[in-house]
């Protein structure tokens, strides 16, 4: 057998924020190599699997020696000799070996890098691209529709704006490459307009522009102007998507906003009313985490009030956990799940989360984290598992462009070419 794990090793590499992270490399008995790197979030949900860090003063406490030690002393010996094609069995072993409900003993960073490296090794050992391996005998999805950040805010830009992500979705683009072309122009014009207005401070964590706006709505106005300057029809060709990341704005139904007309304390209804006003005023088709993770009833009320024409995305509330997705869906809190592999730890559990979303009638968006690397596994995951959207941060910096560029490469390989999900490819699109 050439698909058994001969060697599994972890190494410390570095992410887009200059922090250590875990890479796992697997070599099979047939000399196939699979490699994957764990990402890391900044605005993390409290229910996420634990990203194991050393603490202390080295590298701000972010070192990953403990995670690497677990890989070397426990994970590698356990998995040696296992068939890399047996992802489910390997993932089950990893979960059992860790033995904690939140993956805090070995670390979700160690587990996710291992689990993804197994998939890469299996694809390499069987001589197929990763997207094909992930799809198995099932159908392969088209390329996902990109959701791309133009301005950073919240935890990704030092709290410069209350809202974390101001993004665009090329809802009218005929194919993946055109969606990127249009976004590139919006991104470029946004930077130019901000510089002209004296509102440009640089680049935020995920590659979007770091704004110096005084009020949240200035970002929305500027985004509209950038879409128009790029020659695109707002709403029809280029729509707006937001990630409020409301868990960073408050808890227990009390929210604090600093970038409104005046600093404001709002309750859940007040916060929801603010977003509903924005939905009326701007061509917003998608809004993520509009309420905090501990405010599910208000999340559900907002989803109802926004109506089926708006994609309401649950991130912190469901943290890529099948059980939480089922609970949120039953309560009507959201209609779309954000899917981030490192929130749960193993690919098999991610798959379960995707299934739970599908069974609940929810859509899924595969998402990168704010701390990223050149790893492009999530692009293959979106295609192999047929998830219709992909969120990666902005249209700048290598760790982001690596994903968009991988999509362009896949457009040449996939049976569907560069086609985006079939119409209505954006089921919650207005109109
Ligand atoms: C997000 O909140 O959706 C996100 C990608 O940010 P982070 O990785 O910082 O959680
Ligand atoms: Mg989010």
PDB file of N, CA and C and ligand atoms in Angstrom, residues 17 40-45 48 155-156 164-165 205-206 243 245 288-289 315-316 338 340 342-343 367-371 391 393 400, ligand 1:
ATOM      1  N   UNK A  17      -0.092  37.903  10.231  1.00  0.00           N
ATOM      2  CA  UNK A  17       0.091  38.914  11.285  1.00  0.00           C
ATOM      3  C   UNK A  17       1.459  38.799  11.930  1.00  0.00           C
ATOM      4  N   UNK A  40      -5.718  31.504  11.964  1.00  0.00           N
ATOM      5  CA  UNK A  40      -6.131  31.943  13.307  1.00  0.00           C
ATOM      6  C   UNK A  40      -7.033  33.169  13.197  1.00  0.00           C
ATOM      7  N   UNK A  41      -8.028  33.235  14.082  1.00  0.00           N
ATOM      8  CA  UNK A  41      -8.959  34.360  14.058  1.00  0.00           C
ATOM      9  C   UNK A  41      -8.607  35.429  15.079  1.00  0.00           C
ATOM     10  N   UNK A  42      -9.242  36.607  14.921  1.00  0.00           N
ATOM     11  CA  UNK A  42      -9.094  37.691  15.903  1.00  0.00           C
ATOM     12  C   UNK A  42     -10.411  37.909  16.632  1.00  0.00           C
ATOM     13  N   UNK A  43     -11.522  37.884  15.879  1.00  0.00           N
ATOM     14  CA  UNK A  43     -12.833  38.042  16.529  1.00  0.00           C
ATOM     15  C   UNK A  43     -13.446  36.657  16.632  1.00  0.00           C
ATOM     16  N   UNK A  44     -12.983  35.905  17.601  1.00  0.00           N
ATOM     17  CA  UNK A  44     -13.372  34.503  17.686  1.00  0.00           C
ATOM     18  C   UNK A  44     -14.641  34.320  18.528  1.00  0.00           C
ATOM     19  N   UNK A  45     -15.459  33.369  18.121  1.00  0.00           N
ATOM     20  CA  UNK A  45     -16.634  33.022  18.911  1.00  0.00           C
ATOM     21  C   UNK A  45     -16.197  32.263  20.149  1.00  0.00           C
ATOM     22  N   UNK A  48     -15.712  28.436  19.900  1.00  0.00           N
ATOM     23  CA  UNK A  48     -14.747  27.849  18.968  1.00  0.00           C
ATOM     24  C   UNK A  48     -13.831  26.850  19.667  1.00  0.00           C
ATOM     25  N   UNK A 155     -12.265  44.550  15.028  1.00  0.00           N
ATOM     26  CA  UNK A 155     -11.034  43.942  15.543  1.00  0.00           C
ATOM     27  C   UNK A 155      -9.939  43.870  14.478  1.00  0.00           C
ATOM     28  N   UNK A 156     -10.297  44.093  13.219  1.00  0.00           N
ATOM     29  CA  UNK A 156      -9.296  44.002  12.142  1.00  0.00           C
ATOM     30  C   UNK A 156      -8.666  45.351  11.811  1.00  0.00           C
ATOM     31  N   UNK A 164     -17.012  45.284  11.385  1.00  0.00           N
ATOM     32  CA  UNK A 164     -15.715  44.675  11.116  1.00  0.00           C
ATOM     33  C   UNK A 164     -15.356  44.585   9.630  1.00  0.00           C
ATOM     34  N   UNK A 165     -16.338  44.192   8.803  1.00  0.00           N
ATOM     35  CA  UNK A 165     -16.044  44.003   7.382  1.00  0.00           C
ATOM     36  C   UNK A 165     -17.059  44.725   6.524  1.00  0.00           C
ATOM     37  N   UNK A 205      -6.078  44.348   8.744  1.00  0.00           N
ATOM     38  CA  UNK A 205      -5.610  42.963   8.944  1.00  0.00           C
ATOM     39  C   UNK A 205      -5.864  42.011   7.789  1.00  0.00           C
ATOM     40  N   UNK A 206      -6.993  42.169   7.126  1.00  0.00           N
ATOM     41  CA  UNK A 206      -7.344  41.232   6.063  1.00  0.00           C
ATOM     42  C   UNK A 206      -7.086  41.830   4.689  1.00  0.00           C
ATOM     43  N   UNK A 243     -19.953  42.224   7.678  1.00  0.00           N
ATOM     44  CA  UNK A 243     -19.819  41.382   8.875  1.00  0.00           C
ATOM     45  C   UNK A 243     -19.752  42.348  10.048  1.00  0.00           C
ATOM     46  N   UNK A 245     -19.888  41.471  13.195  1.00  0.00           N
ATOM     47  CA  UNK A 245     -19.140  40.862  14.303  1.00  0.00           C
ATOM     48  C   UNK A 245     -19.633  41.448  15.631  1.00  0.00           C
ATOM     49  N   UNK A 288     -23.605  39.589   8.349  1.00  0.00           N
ATOM     50  CA  UNK A 288     -23.112  38.506   9.214  1.00  0.00           C
ATOM     51  C   UNK A 288     -23.083  38.970  10.661  1.00  0.00           C
ATOM     52  N   UNK A 289     -23.381  38.070  11.568  1.00  0.00           N
ATOM     53  CA  UNK A 289     -23.369  38.350  12.994  1.00  0.00           C
ATOM     54  C   UNK A 289     -23.939  39.737  13.334  1.00  0.00           C
ATOM     55  N   UNK A 315     -21.918  33.359  12.311  1.00  0.00           N
ATOM     56  CA  UNK A 315     -20.505  32.975  12.460  1.00  0.00           C
ATOM     57  C   UNK A 315     -20.256  32.618  13.927  1.00  0.00           C
ATOM     58  N   UNK A 316     -20.079  33.624  14.786  1.00  0.00           N
ATOM     59  CA  UNK A 316     -19.811  33.355  16.213  1.00  0.00           C
ATOM     60  C   UNK A 316     -20.910  32.505  16.860  1.00  0.00           C
ATOM     61  N   UNK A 338     -21.478  30.411   8.301  1.00  0.00           N
ATOM     62  CA  UNK A 338     -20.090  30.631   7.905  1.00  0.00           C
ATOM     63  C   UNK A 338     -19.316  29.369   8.287  1.00  0.00           C
ATOM     64  N   UNK A 340     -15.693  27.789   8.891  1.00  0.00           N
ATOM     65  CA  UNK A 340     -14.256  28.011   9.095  1.00  0.00           C
ATOM     66  C   UNK A 340     -13.679  26.738   9.730  1.00  0.00           C
ATOM     67  N   UNK A 342     -11.010  25.791  11.183  1.00  0.00           N
ATOM     68  CA  UNK A 342     -10.303  25.776  12.471  1.00  0.00           C
ATOM     69  C   UNK A 342     -11.223  26.095  13.645  1.00  0.00           C
ATOM     70  N   UNK A 343     -12.477  26.491  13.361  1.00  0.00           N
ATOM     71  CA  UNK A 343     -13.406  26.708  14.469  1.00  0.00           C
ATOM     72  C   UNK A 343     -13.819  25.408  15.133  1.00  0.00           C
ATOM     73  N   UNK A 367     -14.991  30.247   4.769  1.00  0.00           N
ATOM     74  CA  UNK A 367     -14.299  31.486   5.136  1.00  0.00           C
ATOM     75  C   UNK A 367     -12.880  31.241   5.624  1.00  0.00           C
ATOM     76  N   UNK A 368     -12.007  32.159   5.212  1.00  0.00           N
ATOM     77  CA  UNK A 368     -10.657  32.247   5.773  1.00  0.00           C
ATOM     78  C   UNK A 368     -10.751  32.888   7.155  1.00  0.00           C
ATOM     79  N   UNK A 369      -9.629  33.040   7.840  1.00  0.00           N
ATOM     80  CA  UNK A 369      -9.537  33.761   9.094  1.00  0.00           C
ATOM     81  C   UNK A 369      -8.736  35.041   8.860  1.00  0.00           C
ATOM     82  N   UNK A 370      -8.733  35.912   9.887  1.00  0.00           N
ATOM     83  CA  UNK A 370      -7.943  37.143   9.725  1.00  0.00           C
ATOM     84  C   UNK A 370      -6.447  36.837   9.724  1.00  0.00           C
ATOM     85  N   UNK A 371      -6.038  35.824  10.480  1.00  0.00           N
ATOM     86  CA  UNK A 371      -4.633  35.385  10.432  1.00  0.00           C
ATOM     87  C   UNK A 371      -4.534  34.251   9.430  1.00  0.00           C
ATOM     88  N   UNK A 391     -15.338  33.564   1.393  1.00  0.00           N
ATOM     89  CA  UNK A 391     -14.971  34.841   2.025  1.00  0.00           C
ATOM     90  C   UNK A 391     -13.515  34.722   2.473  1.00  0.00           C
ATOM     91  N   UNK A 393     -11.357  37.777   2.996  1.00  0.00           N
ATOM     92  CA  UNK A 393     -10.693  39.051   3.276  1.00  0.00           C
ATOM     93  C   UNK A 393     -10.672  39.847   1.996  1.00  0.00           C
ATOM     94  N   UNK A 400      -4.172  36.471   0.919  1.00  0.00           N
ATOM     95  CA  UNK A 400      -5.535  36.587   0.362  1.00  0.00           C
ATOM     96  C   UNK A 400      -5.523  36.239  -1.121  1.00  0.00           C
TER      97      UNK A 400
HETATM   98  C1  LIG B   1     -14.845  36.755  10.738  1.00  0.00           C
HETATM   99  O1  LIG B   1     -15.243  37.244  11.802  1.00  0.00           O
HETATM  100  O2  LIG B   1     -15.676  36.313   9.942  1.00  0.00           O
HETATM  101  C2  LIG B   1     -13.417  36.670  10.441  1.00  0.00           C
HETATM  102  C3  LIG B   1     -12.976  36.123   9.311  1.00  0.00           C
HETATM  103  O3  LIG B   1     -12.575  37.189  11.361  1.00  0.00           O
HETATM  104  P1  LIG B   1     -11.640  36.374  12.359  1.00  0.00           P
HETATM  105  O4  LIG B   1     -10.886  35.389  11.547  1.00  0.00           O
HETATM  106  O5  LIG B   1     -10.792  37.415  12.973  1.00  0.00           O
HETATM  107  O6  LIG B   1     -12.581  35.696  13.307  1.00  0.00           O
END
